[in-house]
Amino acid sequence: QKEVEQDPGPLSVPEGAIVSLNCTYSNSAFQYFMWYRQYSRKGPELLMYTYSSGNKEDGRFTAQVDKSSKYISLFIRDSQPSDSATYLCAMKKTSYDKVIFGPGTSLSVIP
Amino acid sequence: GAVVSQHPSWVICKSGTSVKIECRSLDFQATTMFWYRQFPKQSLMLMATSNEGSKATYEQGVEKDKFLINHASLTLSTLTVTSAHPEDSSFYICSALSRGANTDTQYFGPGTRLTVL
């Protein structure tokens, strides 16, 4: 079993839709959870950073962490064509630890 | 947010030559930097952790003599791919760790695309 699993997609949605992206993980030691967005041929860009369980909202983005289920989610409201990218979940055990990435989900938002 | 740059953004080289990639943190000091490689449609795979002033820590399966890492200052880490071969062709991405009061955040560079002919 991989440490972090993520549906690779591709996921295609119409503009304005609510997008739900998810990851599951196996190691209960993970405490810090991130979502990165990566455009083609670019480096990852940090979108959301959360610690432990709970929700965090930033504009159109909401991150949820359920440590009891080892499940994290990213919701994108009012999706835009510019949101078309690969979304990578990531996590680490301590603040200064190496980051373990999921395989990424490819998202296309159709105008 | 913090900015990390990489140079070059792309490079093409002949098989057997060595290629150096630079990673710089532009507006913060980074005692720790990370080097990743990414194959098409795959996720980032950590190659090594680079600590300023000490030897890098390599992940299992990564040849330290082939991928030389030098972290000579708090804002610069370099990755040298020695005797490159076509199978080394990949997208190499660095990240720099920014230490905050409560938490540490990794910021990524834009990546370097290496093509070995």
mmCIF file of C-alpha atoms in Angstrom:
data_model
loop_
_atom_site.group_PDB
_atom_site.id
_atom_site.type_symbol
_atom_site.label_atom_id
_atom_site.label_comp_id
_atom_site.label_asym_id
_atom_site.label_seq_id
_atom_site.Cartn_x
_atom_site.Cartn_y
_atom_site.Cartn_z
ATOM 1 C CA GLN A 1 0.000 0.000 0.000
ATOM 2 C CA LYS A 2 1.324 3.420 -0.943
ATOM 3 C CA GLU A 3 1.756 5.917 1.863
ATOM 4 C CA VAL A 4 -0.482 8.479 0.205
ATOM 5 C CA GLU A 5 -3.152 7.634 -2.348
ATOM 6 C CA GLN A 6 -5.029 9.974 -4.617
ATOM 7 C CA ASP A 7 -7.329 9.419 -7.562
ATOM 8 C CA PRO A 8 -5.259 10.504 -10.594
ATOM 9 C CA GLY A 9 -8.292 11.525 -12.632
ATOM 10 C CA PRO A 10 -8.473 13.171 -15.034
ATOM 11 C CA LEU A 11 -11.395 15.053 -13.563
ATOM 12 C CA SER A 12 -13.385 17.284 -15.898
ATOM 13 C CA VAL A 13 -16.017 19.715 -14.615
ATOM 14 C CA PRO A 14 -17.973 22.663 -16.068
ATOM 15 C CA GLU A 15 -17.083 26.175 -15.042
ATOM 16 C CA GLY A 16 -18.796 27.181 -11.797
ATOM 17 C CA ALA A 17 -18.983 23.632 -10.419
ATOM 18 C CA ILE A 18 -17.846 22.631 -6.956
ATOM 19 C CA VAL A 19 -14.802 20.387 -7.132
ATOM 20 C CA SER A 20 -13.922 17.810 -4.497
ATOM 21 C CA LEU A 21 -10.418 16.379 -4.413
ATOM 22 C CA ASN A 22 -9.426 13.697 -1.932
ATOM 23 C CA CYS A 23 -6.495 11.799 -0.532
ATOM 24 C CA THR A 24 -6.133 8.902 1.850
ATOM 25 C CA TYR A 25 -3.042 7.978 3.772
ATOM 26 C CA SER A 26 -1.822 5.083 5.850
ATOM 27 C CA ASN A 27 0.593 6.590 8.384
ATOM 28 C CA SER A 28 -1.165 7.997 11.454
ATOM 29 C CA ALA A 29 1.990 9.941 12.339
ATOM 30 C CA PHE A 30 1.252 12.564 9.689
ATOM 31 C CA GLN A 31 0.162 15.802 11.337
ATOM 32 C CA TYR A 32 0.727 18.498 8.711
ATOM 33 C CA PHE A 33 -1.291 18.450 5.529
ATOM 34 C CA MET A 34 -0.880 20.527 2.391
ATOM 35 C CA TRP A 35 -2.435 20.962 -0.997
ATOM 36 C CA TYR A 36 -0.311 22.113 -3.905
ATOM 37 C CA ARG A 37 -1.368 23.174 -7.380
ATOM 38 C CA GLN A 38 0.938 22.442 -10.271
ATOM 39 C CA TYR A 39 0.491 23.822 -13.747
ATOM 40 C CA SER A 40 2.060 21.955 -16.620
ATOM 41 C CA ARG A 41 5.864 22.237 -16.684
ATOM 42 C CA LYS A 42 5.882 24.413 -13.536
ATOM 43 C CA GLY A 43 6.824 23.868 -9.922
ATOM 44 C CA PRO A 44 4.125 23.187 -7.299
ATOM 45 C CA GLU A 45 2.441 26.172 -5.666
ATOM 46 C CA LEU A 46 1.261 25.918 -2.065
ATOM 47 C CA LEU A 47 -2.509 26.401 -1.789
ATOM 48 C CA MET A 48 -3.455 25.267 1.686
ATOM 49 C CA TYR A 49 -1.551 24.268 4.819
ATOM 50 C CA THR A 50 -3.323 22.716 7.796
ATOM 51 C CA TYR A 51 -2.294 21.147 11.053
ATOM 52 C CA SER A 52 -4.137 18.164 12.525
ATOM 53 C CA SER A 53 -7.870 17.664 12.003
ATOM 54 C CA GLY A 54 -10.340 20.353 11.053
ATOM 55 C CA ASN A 55 -11.295 22.743 8.289
ATOM 56 C CA LYS A 56 -9.529 25.717 6.787
ATOM 57 C CA GLU A 57 -10.985 28.137 4.279
ATOM 58 C CA ASP A 58 -9.177 30.550 1.969
ATOM 59 C CA GLY A 59 -11.301 32.270 -0.644
ATOM 60 C CA ARG A 60 -12.803 29.645 -2.934
ATOM 61 C CA PHE A 61 -10.730 26.869 -1.382
ATOM 62 C CA THR A 62 -11.582 24.780 1.676
ATOM 63 C CA ALA A 63 -9.325 22.097 3.091
ATOM 64 C CA GLN A 64 -10.625 19.397 5.407
ATOM 65 C CA VAL A 65 -8.638 16.924 7.453
ATOM 66 C CA ASP A 66 -10.109 13.894 9.200
ATOM 67 C CA LYS A 67 -7.263 12.181 10.982
ATOM 68 C CA SER A 68 -9.492 9.481 12.442
ATOM 69 C CA SER A 69 -10.304 8.320 8.911
ATOM 70 C CA LYS A 70 -6.885 9.251 7.485
ATOM 71 C CA TYR A 71 -8.676 11.272 4.829
ATOM 72 C CA ILE A 72 -8.129 14.794 3.555
ATOM 73 C CA SER A 73 -10.107 16.840 1.056
ATOM 74 C CA LEU A 74 -9.834 20.029 -0.935
ATOM 75 C CA PHE A 75 -12.992 21.747 -2.136
ATOM 76 C CA ILE A 76 -12.959 24.384 -4.852
ATOM 77 C CA ARG A 77 -16.074 26.521 -5.152
ATOM 78 C CA ASP A 78 -17.119 28.351 -8.323
ATOM 79 C CA SER A 79 -14.392 26.623 -10.292
ATOM 80 C CA GLN A 80 -12.720 28.590 -13.063
ATOM 81 C CA PRO A 81 -10.841 27.510 -16.196
ATOM 82 C CA SER A 82 -7.707 28.911 -14.546
ATOM 83 C CA ASP A 83 -8.099 26.223 -11.871
ATOM 84 C CA SER A 84 -7.216 23.608 -14.503
ATOM 85 C CA ALA A 85 -4.051 22.009 -13.157
ATOM 86 C CA THR A 86 -2.779 19.011 -11.250
ATOM 87 C CA TYR A 87 -3.545 19.082 -7.540
ATOM 88 C CA LEU A 88 -1.141 17.314 -5.220
ATOM 89 C CA CYS A 89 -1.927 16.469 -1.635
ATOM 90 C CA ALA A 90 1.076 16.316 0.647
ATOM 91 C CA MET A 91 1.797 15.595 4.267
ATOM 92 C CA LYS A 92 4.527 15.366 6.827
ATOM 93 C CA LYS A 93 5.028 14.111 10.373
ATOM 94 C CA THR A 94 6.706 17.123 11.902
ATOM 95 C CA SER A 95 7.047 20.740 10.888
ATOM 96 C CA TYR A 96 10.583 20.276 9.548
ATOM 97 C CA ASP A 97 10.162 16.770 8.142
ATOM 98 C CA LYS A 98 10.304 15.861 4.463
ATOM 99 C CA VAL A 99 7.043 16.144 2.579
ATOM 100 C CA ILE A 100 5.406 13.048 1.137
ATOM 101 C CA PHE A 101 3.317 13.730 -1.956
ATOM 102 C CA GLY A 102 0.308 11.997 -3.373
ATOM 103 C CA PRO A 103 0.378 11.147 -7.094
ATOM 104 C CA GLY A 104 -1.801 14.139 -7.990
ATOM 105 C CA THR A 105 -5.226 14.612 -9.579
ATOM 106 C CA SER A 106 -5.499 16.264 -12.978
ATOM 107 C CA LEU A 107 -8.395 18.744 -13.104
ATOM 108 C CA SER A 108 -9.886 20.394 -16.170
ATOM 109 C CA VAL A 109 -12.501 23.122 -15.787
ATOM 110 C CA ILE A 110 -14.400 23.523 -19.025
ATOM 111 C CA PRO A 111 -15.695 27.031 -19.912
ATOM 112 C CA GLY B 1 4.971 34.408 -0.408
ATOM 113 C CA ALA B 2 8.585 33.345 -0.449
ATOM 114 C CA VAL B 3 10.285 32.955 -3.824
ATOM 115 C CA VAL B 4 12.559 30.157 -4.945
ATOM 116 C CA SER B 5 14.319 30.315 -8.285
ATOM 117 C CA GLN B 6 16.016 27.657 -10.368
ATOM 118 C CA HIS B 7 18.526 27.973 -13.141
ATOM 119 C CA PRO B 8 18.502 26.918 -15.862
ATOM 120 C CA SER B 9 14.814 26.378 -16.562
ATOM 121 C CA TRP B 10 15.674 23.843 -19.226
ATOM 122 C CA VAL B 11 18.838 22.205 -20.491
ATOM 123 C CA ILE B 12 19.734 19.774 -23.256
ATOM 124 C CA CYS B 13 23.008 17.919 -23.014
ATOM 125 C CA LYS B 14 24.861 15.041 -24.605
ATOM 126 C CA SER B 15 25.108 11.679 -22.925
ATOM 127 C CA GLY B 16 28.150 11.461 -20.661
ATOM 128 C CA THR B 17 28.329 15.140 -19.789
ATOM 129 C CA SER B 18 27.578 16.727 -16.421
ATOM 130 C CA VAL B 19 24.883 19.280 -15.749
ATOM 131 C CA LYS B 20 24.604 21.659 -12.801
ATOM 132 C CA ILE B 21 21.254 23.021 -11.601
ATOM 133 C CA GLU B 22 21.060 25.915 -9.150
ATOM 134 C CA CYS B 23 18.349 26.529 -6.591
ATOM 135 C CA ARG B 24 18.127 29.856 -4.794
ATOM 136 C CA SER B 25 15.872 31.204 -2.073
ATOM 137 C CA LEU B 26 15.483 34.846 -3.045
ATOM 138 C CA ASP B 27 13.956 36.515 -0.008
ATOM 139 C CA PHE B 28 14.651 34.174 2.873
ATOM 140 C CA GLN B 29 17.421 32.010 4.222
ATOM 141 C CA ALA B 30 17.029 28.273 3.943
ATOM 142 C CA THR B 31 19.173 25.955 6.014
ATOM 143 C CA THR B 32 17.348 23.055 4.405
ATOM 144 C CA MET B 33 16.534 22.518 0.752
ATOM 145 C CA PHE B 34 15.074 19.492 -0.986
ATOM 146 C CA TRP B 35 15.607 18.079 -4.467
ATOM 147 C CA TYR B 36 12.850 16.216 -6.292
ATOM 148 C CA ARG B 37 12.476 14.660 -9.702
ATOM 149 C CA GLN B 38 9.223 14.248 -11.545
ATOM 150 C CA PHE B 39 8.512 12.064 -14.559
ATOM 151 C CA PRO B 40 5.624 12.939 -16.896
ATOM 152 C CA LYS B 41 2.209 12.515 -15.285
ATOM 153 C CA GLN B 42 3.793 11.294 -12.070
ATOM 154 C CA SER B 43 4.204 12.849 -8.652
ATOM 155 C CA LEU B 44 7.300 14.366 -7.140
ATOM 156 C CA MET B 45 9.829 11.892 -5.810
ATOM 157 C CA LEU B 46 12.207 13.153 -3.169
ATOM 158 C CA MET B 47 15.824 12.559 -4.120
ATOM 159 C CA ALA B 48 17.718 14.156 -1.272
ATOM 160 C CA THR B 49 17.625 16.620 1.588
ATOM 161 C CA SER B 50 20.299 19.285 1.513
ATOM 162 C CA ASN B 51 21.459 20.974 4.692
ATOM 163 C CA GLU B 52 23.675 24.042 4.614
ATOM 164 C CA GLY B 53 27.220 23.233 5.613
ATOM 165 C CA SER B 54 26.771 19.473 5.820
ATOM 166 C CA LYS B 55 26.423 16.458 3.575
ATOM 167 C CA ALA B 56 23.129 15.823 1.874
ATOM 168 C CA THR B 57 20.894 12.961 2.929
ATOM 169 C CA TYR B 58 19.860 10.809 -0.009
ATOM 170 C CA GLU B 59 16.700 8.761 -0.327
ATOM 171 C CA GLN B 60 16.943 5.050 -0.854
ATOM 172 C CA GLY B 61 17.832 4.152 -4.411
ATOM 173 C CA VAL B 62 19.333 7.542 -5.295
ATOM 174 C CA GLU B 63 23.017 7.376 -6.233
ATOM 175 C CA LYS B 64 24.877 10.031 -4.284
ATOM 176 C CA ASP B 65 27.893 9.846 -6.604
ATOM 177 C CA LYS B 66 25.723 10.493 -9.612
ATOM 178 C CA PHE B 67 23.614 13.285 -8.145
ATOM 179 C CA LEU B 68 26.027 15.580 -6.335
ATOM 180 C CA ILE B 69 24.448 18.114 -4.016
ATOM 181 C CA ASN B 70 26.184 21.131 -2.562
ATOM 182 C CA HIS B 71 24.520 23.540 -0.154
ATOM 183 C CA ALA B 72 27.290 26.076 0.314
ATOM 184 C CA SER B 73 25.233 29.027 1.547
ATOM 185 C CA LEU B 74 21.902 29.754 3.189
ATOM 186 C CA THR B 75 20.387 30.780 -0.125
ATOM 187 C CA LEU B 76 21.956 28.417 -2.655
ATOM 188 C CA SER B 77 21.930 24.677 -3.265
ATOM 189 C CA THR B 78 23.200 22.995 -6.410
ATOM 190 C CA LEU B 79 22.472 19.613 -7.950
ATOM 191 C CA THR B 80 25.000 18.226 -10.408
ATOM 192 C CA VAL B 81 23.959 15.296 -12.554
ATOM 193 C CA THR B 82 27.244 13.608 -13.418
ATOM 194 C CA SER B 83 27.777 11.531 -16.564
ATOM 195 C CA ALA B 84 24.187 12.072 -17.560
ATOM 196 C CA HIS B 85 22.362 9.434 -19.582
ATOM 197 C CA PRO B 86 19.016 9.530 -21.394
ATOM 198 C CA GLU B 87 17.279 7.848 -18.447
ATOM 199 C CA ASP B 88 18.227 10.875 -16.325
ATOM 200 C CA SER B 89 15.985 13.039 -18.489
ATOM 201 C CA SER B 90 13.354 14.400 -16.148
ATOM 202 C CA PHE B 91 11.909 17.477 -14.477
ATOM 203 C CA TYR B 92 14.029 18.403 -11.461
ATOM 204 C CA ILE B 93 12.428 20.593 -8.810
ATOM 205 C CA CYS B 94 13.963 22.053 -5.699
ATOM 206 C CA SER B 95 12.278 23.433 -2.633
ATOM 207 C CA ALA B 96 13.511 25.553 0.234
ATOM 208 C CA LEU B 97 12.302 25.309 3.786
ATOM 209 C CA SER B 98 11.213 28.579 5.329
ATOM 210 C CA ARG B 99 11.167 28.387 9.115
ATOM 211 C CA GLY B 100 8.349 30.296 10.811
ATOM 212 C CA ALA B 101 7.498 31.019 14.421
ATOM 213 C CA ASN B 102 4.954 28.205 14.559
ATOM 214 C CA THR B 103 5.528 26.118 11.508
ATOM 215 C CA ASP B 104 7.850 25.517 8.574
ATOM 216 C CA THR B 105 6.797 25.783 4.950
ATOM 217 C CA GLN B 106 8.370 24.398 1.795
ATOM 218 C CA TYR B 107 8.408 26.701 -1.194
ATOM 219 C CA PHE B 108 9.118 25.212 -4.582
ATOM 220 C CA GLY B 109 11.154 26.437 -7.479
ATOM 221 C CA PRO B 110 9.786 26.479 -11.037
ATOM 222 C CA GLY B 111 11.705 23.341 -12.004
ATOM 223 C CA THR B 112 14.430 22.477 -14.505
ATOM 224 C CA ARG B 113 13.690 20.263 -17.456
ATOM 225 C CA LEU B 114 16.701 18.122 -18.344
ATOM 226 C CA THR B 115 16.904 16.309 -21.644
ATOM 227 C CA VAL B 116 19.867 14.025 -22.227
ATOM 228 C CA LEU B 117 20.455 13.067 -25.838
#
